[in-house]
Amino acid sequence: MPLSCSADLYLTAICVLTRLFLCQQRNIKRNGSRGCVTRKTRFGSRERDWLKGDPQRGCVCLYGGTVDPQPPASGPQASSTPQTDLQLVLCSTSTTVEELCAQRDGQALYVQLHGDLVRRLEPSERPLQMVYDYLTSMGYADPVRVQQEAANSDLSCLIRFYSERPVNADQLERTLLKGVFSVRKGKTQLHKWAERQVILCGTCLIVASVKDSLTGKMHILPLVGGKVEEVKRRQHCLMFSSAGSQAQTYFVNFDTLADYQRWHRQASKVVSQTISLVDLSCYSLESVPEYLFYSQDITHLNLRHNFMSLQGPEGLLNLSRYQL
């Protein structure tokens, strides 16, 4: 067997094993999610015809969008097969993010490498060229072979594109909890229960004075050093208390056990802290959550490994105007 052929087979075996390993790790981490190993390919005759004759043509798999079952009449087009979770977009290595968004009426595209941070792509970046460059860095040299490997949907285990910003429920839970619940202020039974919007962000509990409105007075309850306790005489109810001699107390009655457990778990982490620390590192954030600035007692704020800009209204240079 020729040496070049042996090396090619060896490279293929390494890549396949790598994909399988990463997919299995993803499935273990994300319970119940469908991994790329078991996902059926969406390639059909239309896609295969598009690839013929030009190795610079290819297909980008977009996750998180809904495909229009009626594709455009000409030019690089989205797959005609409607899918709610995976969309095949035909393009070339010169096709930019701006062009892909224009043909899909989308706002932005996002990329994720190896299941790590999710980054918004710049309008001038070229997704298919990114895939080709990725494969080239892995050792593929033949243009036709690169095109073939790039067309495999299971490559998304290594490099994945999203048509909208993916929402990780666990990550969102640690950043911000929000909902409308039945609330009572103070420990005395004289206070009445009322529907209020409640937010847990940073180091404080925020209770709106009017249901579904944040335009009126906001009640801010610092939680670091305080208490969060189960109210046994009422189902799915928690008592939140701030620390100090002027401590305030709010009772929040949640609609479901899942909500109750989610808020109890997150609030317990906050009250157990010895310093007013908020760790938002590695969250793929593009701006600081606005409700974070209600936490006037924050002394340590970790924003490393995000994608925030320095300039602009939500830029890092404007953080100095807040009392952090």
mmCIF file of C-alpha atoms in Angstrom:
data_model
loop_
_atom_site.group_PDB
_atom_site.id
_atom_site.type_symbol
_atom_site.label_atom_id
_atom_site.label_comp_id
_atom_site.label_asym_id
_atom_site.label_seq_id
_atom_site.Cartn_x
_atom_site.Cartn_y
_atom_site.Cartn_z
ATOM 1 C CA MET A 1 0.000 0.000 0.000
ATOM 2 C CA PRO A 2 1.401 3.442 -0.933
ATOM 3 C CA LEU A 3 2.642 5.547 1.938
ATOM 4 C CA SER A 4 0.365 8.463 1.026
ATOM 5 C CA CYS A 5 -2.689 6.181 1.113
ATOM 6 C CA SER A 6 -1.718 4.793 4.539
ATOM 7 C CA ALA A 7 -1.274 8.273 5.913
ATOM 8 C CA ASP A 8 -4.648 9.295 4.494
ATOM 9 C CA LEU A 9 -6.411 6.332 6.096
ATOM 10 C CA TYR A 10 -4.657 6.998 9.389
ATOM 11 C CA LEU A 11 -5.752 10.639 9.337
ATOM 12 C CA THR A 12 -9.338 9.602 8.569
ATOM 13 C CA ALA A 13 -9.381 7.136 11.466
ATOM 14 C CA ILE A 14 -8.052 9.745 13.893
ATOM 15 C CA CYS A 15 -10.673 12.292 12.808
ATOM 16 C CA VAL A 16 -13.541 9.808 13.070
ATOM 17 C CA LEU A 17 -12.460 8.676 16.540
ATOM 18 C CA THR A 18 -12.124 12.288 17.641
ATOM 19 C CA ARG A 19 -15.628 13.106 16.445
ATOM 20 C CA LEU A 20 -17.142 10.060 18.134
ATOM 21 C CA PHE A 21 -15.402 10.852 21.416
ATOM 22 C CA LEU A 22 -16.492 14.506 21.425
ATOM 23 C CA CYS A 23 -20.053 13.608 20.500
ATOM 24 C CA GLN A 24 -20.271 11.047 23.302
ATOM 25 C CA GLN A 25 -18.890 13.569 25.792
ATOM 26 C CA ARG A 26 -21.453 16.140 24.643
ATOM 27 C CA ASN A 27 -24.315 13.662 25.014
ATOM 28 C CA ILE A 28 -23.200 12.727 28.514
ATOM 29 C CA LYS A 29 -23.000 16.402 29.462
ATOM 30 C CA ARG A 30 -26.306 17.403 27.887
ATOM 31 C CA ASN A 31 -28.856 14.903 29.103
ATOM 32 C CA GLY A 32 -31.402 13.903 26.537
ATOM 33 C CA SER A 33 -29.933 15.915 23.665
ATOM 34 C CA ARG A 34 -29.622 14.302 20.262
ATOM 35 C CA GLY A 35 -25.965 13.953 19.389
ATOM 36 C CA CYS A 36 -24.462 14.329 15.979
ATOM 37 C CA VAL A 37 -23.589 10.622 15.862
ATOM 38 C CA THR A 38 -27.260 9.598 15.761
ATOM 39 C CA ARG A 39 -28.439 12.535 13.665
ATOM 40 C CA LYS A 40 -29.372 11.625 10.092
ATOM 41 C CA THR A 41 -27.761 13.550 7.299
ATOM 42 C CA ARG A 42 -29.972 16.051 5.410
ATOM 43 C CA PHE A 43 -27.969 15.718 2.171
ATOM 44 C CA GLY A 44 -29.973 15.061 -0.971
ATOM 45 C CA SER A 45 -29.506 15.186 -4.742
ATOM 46 C CA ARG A 46 -29.801 18.985 -4.736
ATOM 47 C CA GLU A 47 -26.937 19.348 -2.294
ATOM 48 C CA ARG A 48 -24.774 16.810 -4.132
ATOM 49 C CA ASP A 49 -25.340 18.632 -7.440
ATOM 50 C CA TRP A 50 -24.241 21.875 -5.811
ATOM 51 C CA LEU A 51 -20.895 20.379 -4.764
ATOM 52 C CA LYS A 52 -20.015 18.970 -8.191
ATOM 53 C CA GLY A 53 -17.364 20.674 -10.251
ATOM 54 C CA ASP A 54 -16.142 23.286 -7.809
ATOM 55 C CA PRO A 55 -14.246 22.386 -4.590
ATOM 56 C CA GLN A 56 -14.858 25.920 -3.301
ATOM 57 C CA ARG A 57 -18.546 25.147 -3.001
ATOM 58 C CA GLY A 58 -19.911 23.606 0.150
ATOM 59 C CA CYS A 59 -22.627 23.487 2.740
ATOM 60 C CA VAL A 60 -22.802 25.062 6.199
ATOM 61 C CA CYS A 61 -24.957 23.435 8.870
ATOM 62 C CA LEU A 62 -26.867 26.027 10.907
ATOM 63 C CA TYR A 63 -28.442 25.045 14.203
ATOM 64 C CA GLY A 64 -31.206 26.802 16.044
ATOM 65 C CA GLY A 65 -33.137 28.227 13.068
ATOM 66 C CA THR A 66 -36.290 27.336 11.146
ATOM 67 C CA VAL A 67 -35.945 26.662 7.443
ATOM 68 C CA ASP A 68 -38.288 28.297 4.957
ATOM 69 C CA PRO A 69 -39.721 25.393 2.911
ATOM 70 C CA GLN A 70 -39.707 27.628 -0.207
ATOM 71 C CA PRO A 71 -36.063 28.423 -1.151
ATOM 72 C CA PRO A 72 -35.064 31.485 -3.215
ATOM 73 C CA ALA A 73 -35.112 31.170 -7.001
ATOM 74 C CA SER A 74 -31.380 31.669 -7.597
ATOM 75 C CA GLY A 75 -27.976 31.877 -5.937
ATOM 76 C CA PRO A 76 -26.698 29.935 -2.912
ATOM 77 C CA GLN A 77 -29.849 28.725 -1.200
ATOM 78 C CA ALA A 78 -31.072 27.114 1.970
ATOM 79 C CA SER A 79 -32.124 23.492 1.827
ATOM 80 C CA SER A 80 -35.705 22.948 0.589
ATOM 81 C CA THR A 81 -36.351 20.418 3.361
ATOM 82 C CA PRO A 82 -37.954 22.132 6.383
ATOM 83 C CA GLN A 83 -36.125 21.406 9.629
ATOM 84 C CA THR A 84 -36.594 23.082 12.968
ATOM 85 C CA ASP A 85 -33.176 22.330 14.436
ATOM 86 C CA LEU A 86 -30.738 21.921 11.536
ATOM 87 C CA GLN A 87 -30.575 23.884 8.305
ATOM 88 C CA LEU A 88 -28.255 23.179 5.386
ATOM 89 C CA VAL A 89 -27.146 26.372 3.685
ATOM 90 C CA LEU A 90 -25.432 26.078 0.302
ATOM 91 C CA CYS A 91 -22.660 28.605 -0.160
ATOM 92 C CA SER A 92 -19.053 29.010 -1.237
ATOM 93 C CA THR A 93 -15.822 29.869 0.534
ATOM 94 C CA SER A 94 -16.302 33.519 -0.512
ATOM 95 C CA THR A 95 -19.796 33.820 0.998
ATOM 96 C CA THR A 96 -19.785 36.178 3.979
ATOM 97 C CA VAL A 97 -21.923 36.184 7.105
ATOM 98 C CA GLU A 98 -23.612 39.346 5.852
ATOM 99 C CA GLU A 99 -24.638 37.590 2.636
ATOM 100 C CA LEU A 100 -25.923 34.514 4.458
ATOM 101 C CA CYS A 101 -27.982 36.657 6.829
ATOM 102 C CA ALA A 102 -29.410 38.663 3.920
ATOM 103 C CA GLN A 103 -30.617 35.583 2.044
ATOM 104 C CA ARG A 104 -32.177 34.139 5.220
ATOM 105 C CA ASP A 105 -33.535 37.430 6.655
ATOM 106 C CA GLY A 106 -31.414 36.713 9.718
ATOM 107 C CA GLN A 107 -29.701 39.087 12.106
ATOM 108 C CA ALA A 108 -26.456 37.294 12.960
ATOM 109 C CA LEU A 109 -24.566 33.999 12.979
ATOM 110 C CA TYR A 110 -22.646 32.418 15.838
ATOM 111 C CA VAL A 111 -19.811 29.899 15.942
ATOM 112 C CA GLN A 112 -18.761 27.409 18.621
ATOM 113 C CA LEU A 113 -15.517 25.437 18.655
ATOM 114 C CA HIS A 114 -15.279 22.099 20.489
ATOM 115 C CA GLY A 115 -18.410 22.787 22.520
ATOM 116 C CA ASP A 116 -16.734 25.784 24.171
ATOM 117 C CA LEU A 117 -17.686 29.489 24.117
ATOM 118 C CA VAL A 118 -20.151 30.787 21.537
ATOM 119 C CA ARG A 119 -18.991 33.837 19.564
ATOM 120 C CA ARG A 120 -20.952 36.161 17.293
ATOM 121 C CA LEU A 121 -19.393 36.236 13.819
ATOM 122 C CA GLU A 122 -18.415 39.504 12.179
ATOM 123 C CA PRO A 123 -20.342 40.403 8.980
ATOM 124 C CA SER A 124 -17.190 40.027 6.847
ATOM 125 C CA GLU A 125 -16.265 36.542 8.117
ATOM 126 C CA ARG A 126 -16.794 33.555 5.811
ATOM 127 C CA PRO A 127 -18.219 30.453 7.574
ATOM 128 C CA LEU A 128 -17.375 27.868 4.908
ATOM 129 C CA GLN A 129 -13.822 29.190 4.604
ATOM 130 C CA MET A 130 -13.545 28.851 8.389
ATOM 131 C CA VAL A 131 -14.506 25.172 8.072
ATOM 132 C CA TYR A 132 -11.983 24.651 5.270
ATOM 133 C CA ASP A 133 -9.244 26.363 7.284
ATOM 134 C CA TYR A 134 -10.148 24.199 10.271
ATOM 135 C CA LEU A 135 -9.814 20.996 8.227
ATOM 136 C CA THR A 136 -6.573 22.197 6.684
ATOM 137 C CA SER A 137 -5.132 22.747 10.156
ATOM 138 C CA MET A 138 -6.058 19.132 10.948
ATOM 139 C CA GLY A 139 -3.867 17.921 8.072
ATOM 140 C CA TYR A 140 -6.177 17.717 5.056
ATOM 141 C CA ALA A 141 -4.546 19.081 1.902
ATOM 142 C CA ASP A 142 -6.498 17.815 -1.120
ATOM 143 C CA PRO A 143 -9.264 20.374 -1.975
ATOM 144 C CA VAL A 144 -11.769 17.690 -2.998
ATOM 145 C CA ARG A 145 -11.175 15.768 0.216
ATOM 146 C CA VAL A 146 -11.576 18.949 2.249
ATOM 147 C CA GLN A 147 -14.906 19.584 0.512
ATOM 148 C CA GLN A 148 -16.078 16.038 1.277
ATOM 149 C CA GLU A 149 -15.151 16.261 4.951
ATOM 150 C CA ALA A 150 -16.737 19.709 5.289
ATOM 151 C CA ALA A 151 -20.023 18.295 3.955
ATOM 152 C CA ASN A 152 -20.289 15.807 6.841
ATOM 153 C CA SER A 153 -22.847 17.032 9.372
ATOM 154 C CA ASP A 154 -21.020 15.270 12.207
ATOM 155 C CA LEU A 155 -18.195 17.793 11.802
ATOM 156 C CA SER A 156 -20.465 20.046 13.893
ATOM 157 C CA CYS A 157 -19.126 18.195 16.927
ATOM 158 C CA LEU A 158 -15.926 20.155 16.357
ATOM 159 C CA ILE A 159 -17.083 23.398 14.747
ATOM 160 C CA ARG A 160 -20.739 24.413 14.884
ATOM 161 C CA PHE A 161 -22.674 27.398 13.531
ATOM 162 C CA TYR A 162 -25.909 28.803 14.954
ATOM 163 C CA SER A 163 -28.502 30.953 13.187
ATOM 164 C CA GLU A 164 -29.424 32.529 16.517
ATOM 165 C CA ARG A 165 -27.721 32.812 19.853
ATOM 166 C CA PRO A 166 -28.088 29.424 21.602
ATOM 167 C CA VAL A 167 -29.523 29.557 25.095
ATOM 168 C CA ASN A 168 -28.046 27.242 27.683
ATOM 169 C CA ALA A 169 -30.662 26.803 30.416
ATOM 170 C CA ASP A 170 -28.070 26.114 33.101
ATOM 171 C CA GLN A 171 -25.988 29.116 32.095
ATOM 172 C CA LEU A 172 -29.037 31.383 31.938
ATOM 173 C CA GLU A 173 -30.079 30.212 35.386
ATOM 174 C CA ARG A 174 -26.749 31.252 36.890
ATOM 175 C CA THR A 175 -26.873 34.634 35.174
ATOM 176 C CA LEU A 176 -30.472 35.734 35.704
ATOM 177 C CA LEU A 177 -33.679 34.319 37.162
ATOM 178 C CA LYS A 178 -36.896 36.171 36.400
ATOM 179 C CA GLY A 179 -40.636 35.614 36.715
ATOM 180 C CA VAL A 180 -43.983 36.849 38.020
ATOM 181 C CA PHE A 181 -44.907 35.240 41.339
ATOM 182 C CA SER A 182 -47.070 35.788 44.388
ATOM 183 C CA VAL A 183 -45.064 37.927 46.862
ATOM 184 C CA ARG A 184 -45.547 39.123 50.440
ATOM 185 C CA LYS A 185 -43.338 41.642 52.186
ATOM 186 C CA GLY A 186 -42.376 41.280 55.861
ATOM 187 C CA LYS A 187 -42.884 38.498 58.367
ATOM 188 C CA THR A 188 -46.215 39.686 59.714
ATOM 189 C CA GLN A 189 -49.387 38.043 58.433
ATOM 190 C CA LEU A 190 -50.977 41.499 57.992
ATOM 191 C CA HIS A 191 -49.198 41.990 54.707
ATOM 192 C CA LYS A 192 -51.141 40.742 51.715
ATOM 193 C CA TRP A 193 -49.933 38.533 48.895
ATOM 194 C CA ALA A 194 -49.707 40.209 45.488
ATOM 195 C CA GLU A 195 -48.466 39.320 42.007
ATOM 196 C CA ARG A 196 -45.078 40.945 41.426
ATOM 197 C CA GLN A 197 -42.206 40.594 39.001
ATOM 198 C CA VAL A 198 -39.225 39.082 40.815
ATOM 199 C CA ILE A 199 -35.617 39.009 39.587
ATOM 200 C CA LEU A 200 -32.565 37.303 41.048
ATOM 201 C CA CYS A 201 -29.417 38.714 39.489
ATOM 202 C CA GLY A 202 -25.955 39.356 40.876
ATOM 203 C CA THR A 203 -26.128 39.589 44.672
ATOM 204 C CA CYS A 204 -29.676 40.856 45.149
ATOM 205 C CA LEU A 205 -33.344 40.023 44.873
ATOM 206 C CA ILE A 206 -35.334 42.633 42.923
ATOM 207 C CA VAL A 207 -39.083 42.971 43.455
ATOM 208 C CA ALA A 208 -41.095 45.333 41.248
ATOM 209 C CA SER A 209 -43.739 47.481 42.915
ATOM 210 C CA VAL A 210 -46.147 46.812 40.036
ATOM 211 C CA LYS A 211 -46.798 43.503 38.306
ATOM 212 C CA ASP A 212 -45.034 43.138 34.920
ATOM 213 C CA SER A 213 -43.531 46.602 35.253
ATOM 214 C CA LEU A 214 -40.049 47.824 36.116
ATOM 215 C CA THR A 215 -40.883 51.492 35.602
ATOM 216 C CA GLY A 216 -42.035 52.114 39.162
ATOM 217 C CA LYS A 217 -40.284 51.687 42.479
ATOM 218 C CA MET A 218 -37.883 48.764 42.766
ATOM 219 C CA HIS A 219 -37.393 46.953 46.044
ATOM 220 C CA ILE A 220 -33.784 45.764 46.306
ATOM 221 C CA LEU A 221 -32.888 43.056 48.802
ATOM 222 C CA PRO A 222 -29.109 42.377 49.220
ATOM 223 C CA LEU A 223 -28.663 38.662 49.799
ATOM 224 C CA VAL A 224 -24.964 38.184 50.646
ATOM 225 C CA GLY A 225 -24.796 37.113 54.294
ATOM 226 C CA GLY A 226 -28.579 36.896 54.470
ATOM 227 C CA LYS A 227 -30.923 33.924 54.532
ATOM 228 C CA VAL A 228 -33.043 31.898 52.150
ATOM 229 C CA GLU A 229 -35.311 29.393 53.881
ATOM 230 C CA GLU A 230 -38.113 27.033 52.979
ATOM 231 C CA VAL A 231 -41.576 28.001 54.246
ATOM 232 C CA LYS A 232 -43.040 24.648 55.240
ATOM 233 C CA ARG A 233 -46.573 25.864 55.894
ATOM 234 C CA ARG A 234 -46.919 26.966 52.257
ATOM 235 C CA GLN A 235 -46.109 24.853 49.199
ATOM 236 C CA HIS A 236 -43.222 25.974 46.968
ATOM 237 C CA CYS A 237 -42.537 29.057 49.058
ATOM 238 C CA LEU A 238 -39.197 30.629 50.035
ATOM 239 C CA MET A 239 -38.341 33.345 52.538
ATOM 240 C CA PHE A 240 -35.576 35.752 51.478
ATOM 241 C CA SER A 241 -33.952 37.896 54.190
ATOM 242 C CA SER A 242 -31.128 40.415 53.983
ATOM 243 C CA ALA A 243 -28.360 40.685 56.576
ATOM 244 C CA GLY A 244 -27.880 43.347 59.279
ATOM 245 C CA SER A 245 -30.021 45.088 61.868
ATOM 246 C CA GLN A 246 -32.207 46.682 59.180
ATOM 247 C CA ALA A 247 -32.895 43.345 57.515
ATOM 248 C CA GLN A 248 -35.878 43.081 55.204
ATOM 249 C CA THR A 249 -37.833 39.944 54.386
ATOM 250 C CA TYR A 250 -39.782 38.844 51.331
ATOM 251 C CA PHE A 251 -41.818 35.678 50.835
ATOM 252 C CA VAL A 252 -42.068 34.381 47.281
ATOM 253 C CA ASN A 253 -44.519 31.646 46.337
ATOM 254 C CA PHE A 254 -43.475 29.794 43.174
ATOM 255 C CA ASP A 255 -45.840 28.125 40.735
ATOM 256 C CA THR A 256 -43.960 24.855 40.304
ATOM 257 C CA LEU A 257 -41.501 22.676 42.165
ATOM 258 C CA ALA A 258 -38.958 23.198 39.387
ATOM 259 C CA ASP A 259 -39.085 26.992 39.830
ATOM 260 C CA TYR A 260 -38.847 26.597 43.587
ATOM 261 C CA GLN A 261 -35.768 24.372 43.376
ATOM 262 C CA ARG A 262 -34.087 26.577 40.766
ATOM 263 C CA TRP A 263 -34.457 29.758 42.828
ATOM 264 C CA HIS A 264 -33.557 28.016 46.085
ATOM 265 C CA ARG A 265 -30.383 26.590 44.591
ATOM 266 C CA GLN A 266 -29.168 29.873 43.116
ATOM 267 C CA ALA A 267 -30.120 32.049 46.104
ATOM 268 C CA SER A 268 -28.398 29.640 48.495
ATOM 269 C CA LYS A 269 -25.130 30.169 46.627
ATOM 270 C CA VAL A 270 -25.454 33.945 46.953
ATOM 271 C CA VAL A 271 -26.289 34.082 50.672
ATOM 272 C CA SER A 272 -23.442 31.704 51.534
ATOM 273 C CA GLN A 273 -20.796 34.015 50.049
ATOM 274 C CA THR A 274 -18.412 35.847 52.362
ATOM 275 C CA ILE A 275 -17.766 38.598 49.787
ATOM 276 C CA SER A 276 -20.019 40.217 47.218
ATOM 277 C CA LEU A 277 -18.632 38.285 44.266
ATOM 278 C CA VAL A 278 -20.334 37.827 40.897
ATOM 279 C CA ASP A 279 -18.559 35.432 38.546
ATOM 280 C CA LEU A 280 -19.763 35.803 34.955
ATOM 281 C CA SER A 281 -16.628 34.444 33.297
ATOM 282 C CA CYS A 282 -16.965 32.073 30.323
ATOM 283 C CA TYR A 283 -20.620 32.947 29.646
ATOM 284 C CA SER A 284 -20.199 34.132 26.018
ATOM 285 C CA LEU A 285 -21.679 37.470 27.102
ATOM 286 C CA GLU A 286 -21.718 40.421 24.704
ATOM 287 C CA SER A 287 -22.927 42.897 27.349
ATOM 288 C CA VAL A 288 -23.324 43.035 31.117
ATOM 289 C CA PRO A 289 -26.849 42.036 32.259
ATOM 290 C CA GLU A 290 -28.641 45.308 33.034
ATOM 291 C CA TYR A 291 -30.155 44.002 36.269
ATOM 292 C CA LEU A 292 -26.670 43.365 37.633
ATOM 293 C CA PHE A 293 -26.310 47.075 38.331
ATOM 294 C CA TYR A 294 -29.058 46.979 40.937
ATOM 295 C CA SER A 295 -26.553 45.104 43.108
ATOM 296 C CA GLN A 296 -24.849 48.122 44.633
ATOM 297 C CA ASP A 297 -22.809 45.993 47.039
ATOM 298 C CA ILE A 298 -20.725 44.122 44.419
ATOM 299 C CA THR A 299 -17.008 44.267 45.236
ATOM 300 C CA HIS A 300 -15.695 41.588 42.862
ATOM 301 C CA LEU A 301 -16.952 41.179 39.293
ATOM 302 C CA ASN A 302 -15.340 38.573 37.034
ATOM 303 C CA LEU A 303 -16.063 39.125 33.329
ATOM 304 C CA ARG A 304 -13.121 37.253 31.826
ATOM 305 C CA HIS A 305 -13.468 35.104 28.720
ATOM 306 C CA ASN A 306 -16.524 36.834 27.276
ATOM 307 C CA PHE A 307 -17.047 38.807 24.070
ATOM 308 C CA MET A 308 -17.782 42.299 25.357
ATOM 309 C CA SER A 309 -16.609 45.384 23.517
ATOM 310 C CA LEU A 310 -14.827 48.298 25.178
ATOM 311 C CA GLN A 311 -16.871 51.001 23.472
ATOM 312 C CA GLY A 312 -20.622 51.577 23.247
ATOM 313 C CA PRO A 313 -23.395 52.000 25.838
ATOM 314 C CA GLU A 314 -22.848 48.467 27.157
ATOM 315 C CA GLY A 315 -19.060 48.579 26.770
ATOM 316 C CA LEU A 316 -16.633 47.806 29.552
ATOM 317 C CA LEU A 317 -15.334 51.386 29.590
ATOM 318 C CA ASN A 318 -18.726 52.525 30.894
ATOM 319 C CA LEU A 319 -18.681 50.241 33.930
ATOM 320 C CA SER A 320 -16.969 52.976 35.950
ATOM 321 C CA ARG A 321 -20.225 54.938 36.123
ATOM 322 C CA TYR A 322 -21.723 52.222 38.312
ATOM 323 C CA GLN A 323 -20.934 51.798 42.002
ATOM 324 C CA LEU A 324 -19.384 48.341 41.844
#
